């Protein structure tokens, strides 16, 4: 159970790190070159479609699994790596909840892109701040993933036992 919770934390945090990183190095740069309407419409659609069971399982699961792993490994050698991974993931979670989600909500509240009179202003109020904080959450979630990966290595190590000297019978007369 100890290493299973750590492995689950590692996998779910890795999936989240990959998601945020893909936005940072592929999706947002691709959208940056598009029209205001394409940008707003695409981000609105992404923000609706991403709220699904798989996303929520990974997004919330990584936090829960890391906390469980920290509790279960509290007396073990990987404890501080797990705590660091949990803390970094928590930072990403707070950034998402406090910055990216409110921006997503404001973008949704702007309405149907075909009825928005100033798409450029809607985009301007969203894009730069969302992209910046997405990069921050990509970095923090990747760092969390790295800490949890190292924790799994540390947790899997078995301390080498010092071999005990075996008594050797020395033949008499030698």
Short mmCIF file of N, CA and C in Angstrom, two decimals:
data_model
loop_
_atom_site.label_atom_id
_atom_site.label_comp_id
_atom_site.label_asym_id
_atom_site.label_seq_id
_atom_site.Cartn_x
_atom_site.Cartn_y
_atom_site.Cartn_z
N UNK A 1 0.82 -1.19 0.00
CA UNK A 1 0.00 0.00 0.00
C UNK A 1 0.87 1.27 0.00
N UNK A 2 2.01 1.21 0.72
CA UNK A 2 2.88 2.38 0.81
C UNK A 2 3.37 2.80 -0.57
N UNK A 3 4.00 1.87 -1.25
CA UNK A 3 4.57 2.21 -2.55
C UNK A 3 3.50 2.34 -3.62
N UNK A 4 2.36 1.68 -3.45
CA UNK A 4 1.26 1.82 -4.41
C UNK A 4 0.72 3.25 -4.38
N UNK A 5 0.58 3.81 -3.18
CA UNK A 5 0.09 5.20 -3.09
C UNK A 5 1.12 6.17 -3.69
N UNK A 6 2.38 5.89 -3.47
CA UNK A 6 3.43 6.73 -4.03
C UNK A 6 3.46 6.61 -5.56
N UNK A 7 3.31 5.41 -6.07
CA UNK A 7 3.27 5.21 -7.52
C UNK A 7 2.06 5.91 -8.13
N UNK A 8 0.91 5.83 -7.47
CA UNK A 8 -0.30 6.51 -7.96
C UNK A 8 -0.09 8.02 -7.96
N UNK A 9 0.55 8.56 -6.92
CA UNK A 9 0.85 9.99 -6.86
C UNK A 9 1.79 10.38 -8.00
N UNK A 10 2.78 9.55 -8.23
CA UNK A 10 3.75 9.81 -9.30
C UNK A 10 3.06 9.83 -10.66
N UNK A 11 2.24 8.84 -10.94
CA UNK A 11 1.59 8.75 -12.25
C UNK A 11 0.60 9.89 -12.48
N UNK A 12 -0.23 10.17 -11.49
CA UNK A 12 -1.24 11.22 -11.68
C UNK A 12 -0.59 12.60 -11.74
N UNK A 13 0.43 12.84 -10.94
CA UNK A 13 1.11 14.14 -11.02
C UNK A 13 1.87 14.26 -12.34
N UNK A 14 2.41 13.17 -12.83
CA UNK A 14 3.10 13.19 -14.11
C UNK A 14 2.15 13.49 -15.26
N UNK A 15 0.96 12.93 -15.20
CA UNK A 15 -0.03 13.24 -16.24
C UNK A 15 -0.43 14.71 -16.21
N UNK A 16 -0.57 15.27 -15.02
CA UNK A 16 -0.91 16.69 -14.91
C UNK A 16 0.25 17.57 -15.38
N UNK A 17 1.47 17.21 -15.00
CA UNK A 17 2.63 17.97 -15.45
C UNK A 17 2.71 17.96 -16.97
N UNK A 18 2.46 16.82 -17.56
CA UNK A 18 2.47 16.72 -19.02
C UNK A 18 1.39 17.56 -19.68
N UNK A 19 0.22 17.59 -19.07
CA UNK A 19 -0.87 18.39 -19.60
C UNK A 19 -0.51 19.87 -19.59
N UNK A 20 -0.06 20.36 -18.44
CA UNK A 20 0.27 21.78 -18.34
C UNK A 20 1.47 22.13 -19.21
N UNK A 21 2.44 21.25 -19.30
CA UNK A 21 3.60 21.49 -20.16
C UNK A 21 3.18 21.54 -21.62
N UNK A 22 2.27 20.66 -22.04
CA UNK A 22 1.84 20.67 -23.44
C UNK A 22 1.12 21.97 -23.80
N UNK A 23 0.39 22.52 -22.83
CA UNK A 23 -0.20 23.84 -23.06
C UNK A 23 0.90 24.88 -23.22
N UNK A 24 1.95 24.78 -22.40
CA UNK A 24 3.02 25.78 -22.42
C UNK A 24 3.84 25.73 -23.71
N UNK A 25 4.16 24.53 -24.19
CA UNK A 25 5.07 24.49 -25.35
C UNK A 25 4.41 24.16 -26.68
N UNK A 26 3.11 23.87 -26.69
CA UNK A 26 2.48 23.54 -27.96
C UNK A 26 1.14 24.25 -28.18
N UNK A 27 0.22 24.08 -27.26
CA UNK A 27 -1.14 24.57 -27.49
C UNK A 27 -1.22 26.09 -27.50
N UNK A 28 -0.70 26.72 -26.46
CA UNK A 28 -0.80 28.19 -26.40
C UNK A 28 0.04 28.88 -27.48
N UNK A 29 1.25 28.39 -27.79
CA UNK A 29 1.96 29.01 -28.91
C UNK A 29 1.21 28.85 -30.24
N UNK A 30 0.53 27.72 -30.42
CA UNK A 30 -0.25 27.54 -31.65
C UNK A 30 -1.42 28.52 -31.70
N UNK A 31 -2.10 28.68 -30.56
CA UNK A 31 -3.24 29.60 -30.52
C UNK A 31 -2.80 31.06 -30.61
N UNK A 32 -1.59 31.35 -30.17
CA UNK A 32 -1.10 32.73 -30.20
C UNK A 32 -1.09 33.30 -31.62
N UNK A 33 -0.90 32.43 -32.59
CA UNK A 33 -0.86 32.88 -33.98
C UNK A 33 -2.22 32.96 -34.64
N UNK A 34 -3.26 32.57 -33.93
CA UNK A 34 -4.60 32.58 -34.52
C UNK A 34 -5.34 33.87 -34.28
N UNK A 35 -6.48 33.95 -34.88
CA UNK A 35 -7.33 35.14 -34.72
C UNK A 35 -7.91 35.19 -33.31
N UNK A 36 -8.41 36.37 -32.94
CA UNK A 36 -9.02 36.53 -31.62
C UNK A 36 -10.21 35.60 -31.46
N UNK A 37 -11.01 35.48 -32.49
CA UNK A 37 -12.19 34.60 -32.43
C UNK A 37 -11.76 33.14 -32.25
N UNK A 38 -10.78 32.70 -33.01
CA UNK A 38 -10.29 31.33 -32.88
C UNK A 38 -9.76 31.08 -31.49
N UNK A 39 -8.99 32.03 -30.97
CA UNK A 39 -8.42 31.90 -29.64
C UNK A 39 -9.51 31.77 -28.59
N UNK A 40 -10.43 32.71 -28.54
CA UNK A 40 -11.48 32.72 -27.52
C UNK A 40 -12.36 31.48 -27.64
N UNK A 41 -12.77 31.16 -28.84
CA UNK A 41 -13.64 30.01 -29.05
C UNK A 41 -12.94 28.70 -28.65
N UNK A 42 -11.69 28.55 -29.02
CA UNK A 42 -10.96 27.32 -28.70
C UNK A 42 -10.75 27.19 -27.20
N UNK A 43 -10.33 28.26 -26.55
CA UNK A 43 -10.12 28.18 -25.10
C UNK A 43 -11.43 27.93 -24.36
N UNK A 44 -12.52 28.52 -24.81
CA UNK A 44 -13.81 28.24 -24.18
C UNK A 44 -14.16 26.76 -24.32
N UNK A 45 -13.94 26.20 -25.49
CA UNK A 45 -14.25 24.78 -25.71
C UNK A 45 -13.35 23.87 -24.88
N UNK A 46 -12.06 24.21 -24.82
CA UNK A 46 -11.14 23.41 -24.00
C UNK A 46 -11.56 23.44 -22.55
N UNK A 47 -11.92 24.62 -22.05
CA UNK A 47 -12.28 24.76 -20.64
C UNK A 47 -13.55 23.99 -20.28
N UNK A 48 -14.41 23.75 -21.25
CA UNK A 48 -15.60 22.93 -21.00
C UNK A 48 -15.24 21.45 -21.10
N UNK A 49 -14.53 21.08 -22.15
CA UNK A 49 -14.25 19.66 -22.38
C UNK A 49 -13.27 19.06 -21.39
N UNK A 50 -12.41 19.88 -20.81
CA UNK A 50 -11.40 19.34 -19.89
C UNK A 50 -12.00 18.89 -18.56
N UNK A 51 -13.16 19.42 -18.22
CA UNK A 51 -13.80 19.03 -16.97
C UNK A 51 -14.51 17.69 -17.14
N UNK A 52 -13.71 16.65 -17.07
CA UNK A 52 -14.23 15.29 -17.23
C UNK A 52 -13.62 14.40 -16.15
N UNK A 53 -14.07 13.19 -16.08
CA UNK A 53 -13.64 12.27 -15.03
C UNK A 53 -12.15 11.99 -15.01
N UNK A 54 -11.54 11.83 -16.16
CA UNK A 54 -10.10 11.55 -16.21
C UNK A 54 -9.29 12.72 -15.67
N UNK A 55 -9.66 13.93 -16.11
CA UNK A 55 -8.96 15.11 -15.63
C UNK A 55 -9.12 15.24 -14.12
N UNK A 56 -10.35 15.14 -13.64
CA UNK A 56 -10.59 15.32 -12.20
C UNK A 56 -9.89 14.24 -11.38
N UNK A 57 -9.87 13.00 -11.88
CA UNK A 57 -9.18 11.93 -11.18
C UNK A 57 -7.71 12.25 -11.01
N UNK A 58 -7.07 12.70 -12.08
CA UNK A 58 -5.64 13.02 -12.00
C UNK A 58 -5.40 14.30 -11.20
N UNK A 59 -6.19 15.33 -11.46
CA UNK A 59 -5.99 16.63 -10.82
C UNK A 59 -6.15 16.53 -9.30
N UNK A 60 -7.22 15.90 -8.85
CA UNK A 60 -7.45 15.74 -7.41
C UNK A 60 -6.73 14.52 -6.86
N UNK A 61 -6.64 13.48 -7.67
CA UNK A 61 -6.01 12.23 -7.22
C UNK A 61 -4.56 12.41 -6.87
N UNK A 62 -3.82 13.19 -7.64
CA UNK A 62 -2.40 13.41 -7.35
C UNK A 62 -2.22 14.01 -5.96
N UNK A 63 -3.09 14.93 -5.62
CA UNK A 63 -3.02 15.56 -4.30
C UNK A 63 -3.33 14.54 -3.20
N UNK A 64 -4.40 13.80 -3.39
CA UNK A 64 -4.79 12.79 -2.39
C UNK A 64 -3.78 11.67 -2.26
N UNK A 65 -3.31 11.15 -3.39
CA UNK A 65 -2.33 10.06 -3.36
C UNK A 65 -1.02 10.51 -2.73
N UNK A 66 -0.59 11.74 -3.03
CA UNK A 66 0.66 12.25 -2.44
C UNK A 66 0.52 12.42 -0.94
N UNK A 67 -0.62 12.91 -0.50
CA UNK A 67 -0.86 13.05 0.94
C UNK A 67 -0.87 11.69 1.62
N UNK A 68 -1.56 10.74 1.02
CA UNK A 68 -1.59 9.37 1.57
C UNK A 68 -0.18 8.79 1.61
N UNK A 69 0.58 8.97 0.54
CA UNK A 69 1.95 8.44 0.50
C UNK A 69 2.81 9.09 1.58
N UNK A 70 2.63 10.39 1.80
CA UNK A 70 3.40 11.08 2.85
C UNK A 70 3.08 10.51 4.23
N UNK A 71 1.81 10.25 4.48
CA UNK A 71 1.40 9.67 5.77
C UNK A 71 1.98 8.26 5.92
N UNK A 72 1.85 7.45 4.88
CA UNK A 72 2.31 6.07 4.96
C UNK A 72 3.83 5.93 5.01
N UNK A 73 4.52 6.90 4.45
CA UNK A 73 5.99 6.86 4.42
C UNK A 73 6.60 7.77 5.48
N UNK A 74 5.81 8.21 6.44
CA UNK A 74 6.28 9.23 7.37
C UNK A 74 7.57 8.85 8.10
N UNK A 75 7.75 7.62 8.42
CA UNK A 75 8.97 7.20 9.11
C UNK A 75 10.03 6.63 8.18
N UNK A 76 9.81 6.76 6.89
CA UNK A 76 10.74 6.18 5.93
C UNK A 76 11.71 7.19 5.35
N UNK A 77 12.68 6.71 4.60
CA UNK A 77 13.71 7.59 4.04
C UNK A 77 13.21 8.50 2.92
N UNK A 78 12.06 8.20 2.35
CA UNK A 78 11.54 9.00 1.24
C UNK A 78 10.62 10.11 1.71
N UNK A 79 10.38 10.20 3.02
CA UNK A 79 9.40 11.13 3.58
C UNK A 79 9.54 12.54 3.04
N UNK A 80 10.72 13.13 3.10
CA UNK A 80 10.86 14.54 2.73
C UNK A 80 10.73 14.77 1.23
N UNK A 81 11.08 13.78 0.43
CA UNK A 81 10.86 13.90 -1.02
C UNK A 81 9.37 13.88 -1.32
N UNK A 82 8.63 13.06 -0.61
CA UNK A 82 7.18 12.99 -0.81
C UNK A 82 6.52 14.29 -0.33
N UNK A 83 6.95 14.78 0.82
CA UNK A 83 6.41 16.04 1.33
C UNK A 83 6.70 17.17 0.35
N UNK A 84 7.91 17.21 -0.20
CA UNK A 84 8.25 18.23 -1.19
C UNK A 84 7.38 18.10 -2.43
N UNK A 85 7.19 16.87 -2.90
CA UNK A 85 6.33 16.64 -4.06
C UNK A 85 4.89 17.08 -3.79
N UNK A 86 4.40 16.75 -2.61
CA UNK A 86 3.05 17.17 -2.22
C UNK A 86 2.95 18.69 -2.17
N UNK A 87 3.93 19.34 -1.54
CA UNK A 87 3.91 20.80 -1.40
C UNK A 87 3.96 21.48 -2.77
N UNK A 88 4.81 21.01 -3.66
CA UNK A 88 4.89 21.59 -4.99
C UNK A 88 3.60 21.38 -5.77
N UNK A 89 3.03 20.20 -5.64
CA UNK A 89 1.76 19.94 -6.32
C UNK A 89 0.65 20.83 -5.74
N UNK A 90 0.68 21.02 -4.43
CA UNK A 90 -0.29 21.89 -3.78
C UNK A 90 -0.17 23.32 -4.30
N UNK A 91 1.05 23.79 -4.52
CA UNK A 91 1.25 25.12 -5.10
C UNK A 91 0.59 25.19 -6.47
N UNK A 92 0.82 24.16 -7.30
CA UNK A 92 0.19 24.13 -8.62
C UNK A 92 -1.33 24.13 -8.48
N UNK A 93 -1.86 23.37 -7.55
CA UNK A 93 -3.30 23.28 -7.32
C UNK A 93 -3.86 24.66 -6.95
N UNK A 94 -3.16 25.37 -6.07
CA UNK A 94 -3.60 26.70 -5.64
C UNK A 94 -3.53 27.72 -6.78
N UNK A 95 -2.50 27.62 -7.61
CA UNK A 95 -2.39 28.50 -8.78
C UNK A 95 -3.56 28.24 -9.72
N UNK A 96 -3.83 26.99 -9.97
CA UNK A 96 -4.93 26.63 -10.86
C UNK A 96 -6.25 27.16 -10.32
N UNK A 97 -6.49 26.92 -9.03
CA UNK A 97 -7.74 27.33 -8.40
C UNK A 97 -7.86 28.85 -8.26
N UNK A 98 -6.75 29.50 -7.99
CA UNK A 98 -6.78 30.93 -7.71
C UNK A 98 -6.57 31.84 -8.90
N UNK A 99 -5.94 31.32 -9.97
CA UNK A 99 -5.65 32.18 -11.12
C UNK A 99 -6.28 31.63 -12.40
N UNK A 100 -5.91 30.43 -12.80
CA UNK A 100 -6.34 29.92 -14.10
C UNK A 100 -7.85 29.66 -14.18
N UNK A 101 -8.41 29.06 -13.14
CA UNK A 101 -9.86 28.79 -13.17
C UNK A 101 -10.67 30.09 -13.18
N UNK A 102 -10.36 31.08 -12.34
CA UNK A 102 -11.11 32.35 -12.44
C UNK A 102 -10.98 33.00 -13.82
N UNK A 103 -9.81 32.92 -14.43
CA UNK A 103 -9.67 33.45 -15.79
C UNK A 103 -10.53 32.66 -16.77
N UNK A 104 -10.55 31.35 -16.61
CA UNK A 104 -11.41 30.52 -17.47
C UNK A 104 -12.88 30.90 -17.29
N UNK A 105 -13.27 31.13 -16.04
CA UNK A 105 -14.67 31.51 -15.75
C UNK A 105 -15.02 32.84 -16.39
N UNK A 106 -14.09 33.81 -16.33
CA UNK A 106 -14.34 35.11 -16.96
C UNK A 106 -14.44 34.99 -18.48
N UNK A 107 -13.61 34.11 -19.03
CA UNK A 107 -13.66 33.89 -20.48
C UNK A 107 -15.01 33.28 -20.86
N UNK A 108 -15.49 32.35 -20.07
CA UNK A 108 -16.80 31.73 -20.34
C UNK A 108 -17.91 32.78 -20.20
N UNK A 109 -17.80 33.64 -19.20
CA UNK A 109 -18.83 34.65 -18.96
C UNK A 109 -18.89 35.70 -20.07
N UNK A 110 -17.83 35.79 -20.86
CA UNK A 110 -17.83 36.75 -21.98
C UNK A 110 -18.88 36.38 -23.02
N UNK A 111 -19.29 35.11 -23.03
CA UNK A 111 -20.36 34.69 -23.93
C UNK A 111 -19.88 34.08 -25.23
N UNK A 112 -20.82 33.88 -26.10
CA UNK A 112 -20.57 33.27 -27.41
C UNK A 112 -19.67 34.21 -28.22
N UNK A 113 -18.56 33.66 -28.75
CA UNK A 113 -17.63 34.51 -29.51
C UNK A 113 -18.29 35.25 -30.68
N UNK A 114 -19.35 34.67 -31.25
CA UNK A 114 -20.02 35.35 -32.37
C UNK A 114 -20.80 36.58 -31.91
N UNK A 115 -21.02 36.70 -30.60
CA UNK A 115 -21.77 37.84 -30.06
C UNK A 115 -20.90 38.82 -29.25
N UNK A 116 -19.62 38.51 -29.11
CA UNK A 116 -18.72 39.40 -28.37
C UNK A 116 -18.29 40.52 -29.31
N UNK A 117 -18.49 41.76 -28.87
CA UNK A 117 -18.20 42.91 -29.73
C UNK A 117 -16.70 43.21 -29.81
N UNK A 118 -15.97 42.97 -28.74
CA UNK A 118 -14.54 43.27 -28.75
C UNK A 118 -13.75 42.03 -28.33
N UNK A 119 -13.60 41.11 -29.27
CA UNK A 119 -12.86 39.87 -29.00
C UNK A 119 -11.43 40.14 -28.59
N UNK A 120 -10.81 41.15 -29.17
CA UNK A 120 -9.41 41.48 -28.84
C UNK A 120 -9.27 41.84 -27.36
N UNK A 121 -10.23 42.58 -26.82
CA UNK A 121 -10.17 42.97 -25.41
C UNK A 121 -10.38 41.75 -24.50
N UNK A 122 -11.29 40.87 -24.88
CA UNK A 122 -11.53 39.65 -24.10
C UNK A 122 -10.27 38.80 -24.09
N UNK A 123 -9.67 38.66 -25.25
CA UNK A 123 -8.43 37.88 -25.35
C UNK A 123 -7.32 38.52 -24.54
N UNK A 124 -7.18 39.83 -24.66
CA UNK A 124 -6.11 40.53 -23.95
C UNK A 124 -6.24 40.40 -22.44
N UNK A 125 -7.44 40.39 -21.94
CA UNK A 125 -7.67 40.26 -20.49
C UNK A 125 -7.37 38.84 -19.99
N UNK A 126 -7.24 37.92 -20.90
CA UNK A 126 -7.08 36.50 -20.54
C UNK A 126 -5.68 35.96 -20.85
N UNK A 127 -5.25 36.12 -22.06
CA UNK A 127 -4.13 35.34 -22.61
C UNK A 127 -2.81 35.47 -21.86
N UNK A 128 -2.27 36.65 -21.73
CA UNK A 128 -0.92 36.79 -21.15
C UNK A 128 -0.86 36.28 -19.71
N UNK A 129 -1.85 36.63 -18.91
CA UNK A 129 -1.85 36.19 -17.51
C UNK A 129 -2.04 34.68 -17.41
N UNK A 130 -2.94 34.13 -18.21
CA UNK A 130 -3.20 32.69 -18.18
C UNK A 130 -1.95 31.93 -18.60
N UNK A 131 -1.31 32.38 -19.67
CA UNK A 131 -0.10 31.71 -20.18
C UNK A 131 1.02 31.76 -19.14
N UNK A 132 1.25 32.92 -18.54
CA UNK A 132 2.29 33.05 -17.53
C UNK A 132 2.07 32.07 -16.38
N UNK A 133 0.87 32.07 -15.82
CA UNK A 133 0.60 31.21 -14.67
C UNK A 133 0.52 29.74 -15.07
N UNK A 134 0.19 29.45 -16.32
CA UNK A 134 0.26 28.07 -16.76
C UNK A 134 1.70 27.58 -16.79
N UNK A 135 2.62 28.43 -17.22
CA UNK A 135 4.04 28.05 -17.21
C UNK A 135 4.49 27.79 -15.77
N UNK A 136 4.07 28.63 -14.85
CA UNK A 136 4.43 28.43 -13.44
C UNK A 136 3.88 27.10 -12.94
N UNK A 137 2.64 26.79 -13.28
CA UNK A 137 2.08 25.52 -12.80
C UNK A 137 2.69 24.33 -13.54
N UNK A 138 3.12 24.51 -14.77
CA UNK A 138 3.83 23.44 -15.47
C UNK A 138 5.16 23.14 -14.78
N UNK A 139 5.86 24.20 -14.39
CA UNK A 139 7.15 24.02 -13.71
C UNK A 139 6.95 23.39 -12.33
N UNK A 140 5.99 23.89 -11.56
CA UNK A 140 5.79 23.34 -10.21
C UNK A 140 5.29 21.91 -10.26
N UNK A 141 4.40 21.59 -11.19
CA UNK A 141 3.91 20.21 -11.25
C UNK A 141 4.99 19.27 -11.78
N UNK A 142 5.86 19.76 -12.65
CA UNK A 142 6.99 18.93 -13.11
C UNK A 142 7.98 18.71 -11.97
N UNK A 143 8.23 19.74 -11.18
CA UNK A 143 9.10 19.58 -10.01
C UNK A 143 8.48 18.60 -9.01
N UNK A 144 7.18 18.67 -8.82
CA UNK A 144 6.49 17.72 -7.93
C UNK A 144 6.68 16.30 -8.44
N UNK A 145 6.51 16.13 -9.74
CA UNK A 145 6.71 14.83 -10.36
C UNK A 145 8.13 14.32 -10.13
N UNK A 146 9.11 15.20 -10.30
CA UNK A 146 10.50 14.82 -10.07
C UNK A 146 10.76 14.39 -8.64
N UNK A 147 10.21 15.14 -7.68
CA UNK A 147 10.37 14.78 -6.26
C UNK A 147 9.73 13.43 -5.96
N UNK A 148 8.54 13.20 -6.50
CA UNK A 148 7.85 11.93 -6.26
C UNK A 148 8.57 10.77 -6.94
N UNK A 149 9.15 11.03 -8.11
CA UNK A 149 9.92 9.98 -8.79
C UNK A 149 11.14 9.60 -7.96
N UNK A 150 11.84 10.62 -7.45
CA UNK A 150 13.00 10.33 -6.62
C UNK A 150 12.58 9.64 -5.32
N UNK A 151 11.45 10.03 -4.77
CA UNK A 151 10.94 9.39 -3.56
C UNK A 151 10.70 7.90 -3.79
N UNK A 152 10.19 7.56 -4.96
CA UNK A 152 9.97 6.14 -5.27
C UNK A 152 11.29 5.39 -5.35
N UNK A 153 12.31 6.02 -5.89
CA UNK A 153 13.64 5.40 -5.93
C UNK A 153 14.16 5.20 -4.52
N UNK A 154 14.08 6.25 -3.70
CA UNK A 154 14.57 6.18 -2.32
C UNK A 154 13.79 5.14 -1.53
N UNK A 155 12.48 5.12 -1.70
CA UNK A 155 11.64 4.17 -0.95
C UNK A 155 11.92 2.73 -1.36
N UNK A 156 12.36 2.54 -2.60
CA UNK A 156 12.61 1.19 -3.09
C UNK A 156 13.97 0.63 -2.71
N UNK A 157 14.83 1.48 -2.21
CA UNK A 157 16.16 1.03 -1.81
C UNK A 157 16.07 0.25 -0.52
N UNK A 158 16.77 -0.87 -0.48
CA UNK A 158 16.86 -1.67 0.74
C UNK A 158 18.26 -1.45 1.29
N UNK A 159 18.35 -1.00 2.53
CA UNK A 159 19.69 -0.78 3.07
C UNK A 159 20.52 -2.06 3.02
N UNK A 160 21.73 -1.91 2.57
CA UNK A 160 22.61 -3.07 2.50
C UNK A 160 22.98 -3.49 3.91
N UNK A 161 22.84 -4.76 4.14
CA UNK A 161 23.23 -5.27 5.46
C UNK A 161 24.72 -5.57 5.46
N UNK A 162 25.33 -5.27 6.55
CA UNK A 162 26.75 -5.57 6.68
C UNK A 162 26.88 -7.06 6.90
N UNK A 163 27.63 -7.71 6.03
CA UNK A 163 27.78 -9.16 6.22
C UNK A 163 28.51 -9.45 7.52
N UNK A 164 28.00 -10.39 8.21
CA UNK A 164 28.62 -10.81 9.46
C UNK A 164 29.77 -11.77 9.13
N UNK A 165 30.83 -11.62 9.87
CA UNK A 165 31.96 -12.52 9.67
C UNK A 165 31.54 -13.92 10.08
N UNK A 166 31.81 -14.83 9.21
CA UNK A 166 31.49 -16.22 9.53
C UNK A 166 32.66 -16.82 10.30
N UNK A 167 32.31 -17.58 11.32
CA UNK A 167 33.41 -18.22 12.04
C UNK A 167 34.10 -19.22 11.13
N UNK A 168 35.38 -19.13 11.14
CA UNK A 168 36.16 -20.06 10.28
C UNK A 168 36.94 -20.95 11.23
N UNK A 169 36.77 -22.21 10.99
CA UNK A 169 37.52 -23.17 11.81
C UNK A 169 38.93 -23.25 11.28
N UNK A 170 39.86 -22.99 12.13
CA UNK A 170 41.25 -23.09 11.75
C UNK A 170 41.74 -24.45 12.21
N UNK A 171 42.18 -25.22 11.25
CA UNK A 171 42.62 -26.56 11.64
C UNK A 171 43.77 -26.48 12.62
N UNK A 172 43.71 -27.36 13.58
CA UNK A 172 44.78 -27.41 14.61
C UNK A 172 46.08 -27.85 13.94
N UNK A 173 47.12 -27.32 14.42
CA UNK A 173 48.42 -27.73 13.93
C UNK A 173 48.93 -26.88 12.78
N UNK A 174 48.30 -25.95 12.43
CA UNK A 174 48.78 -25.09 11.34
C UNK A 174 49.30 -23.84 11.85
#
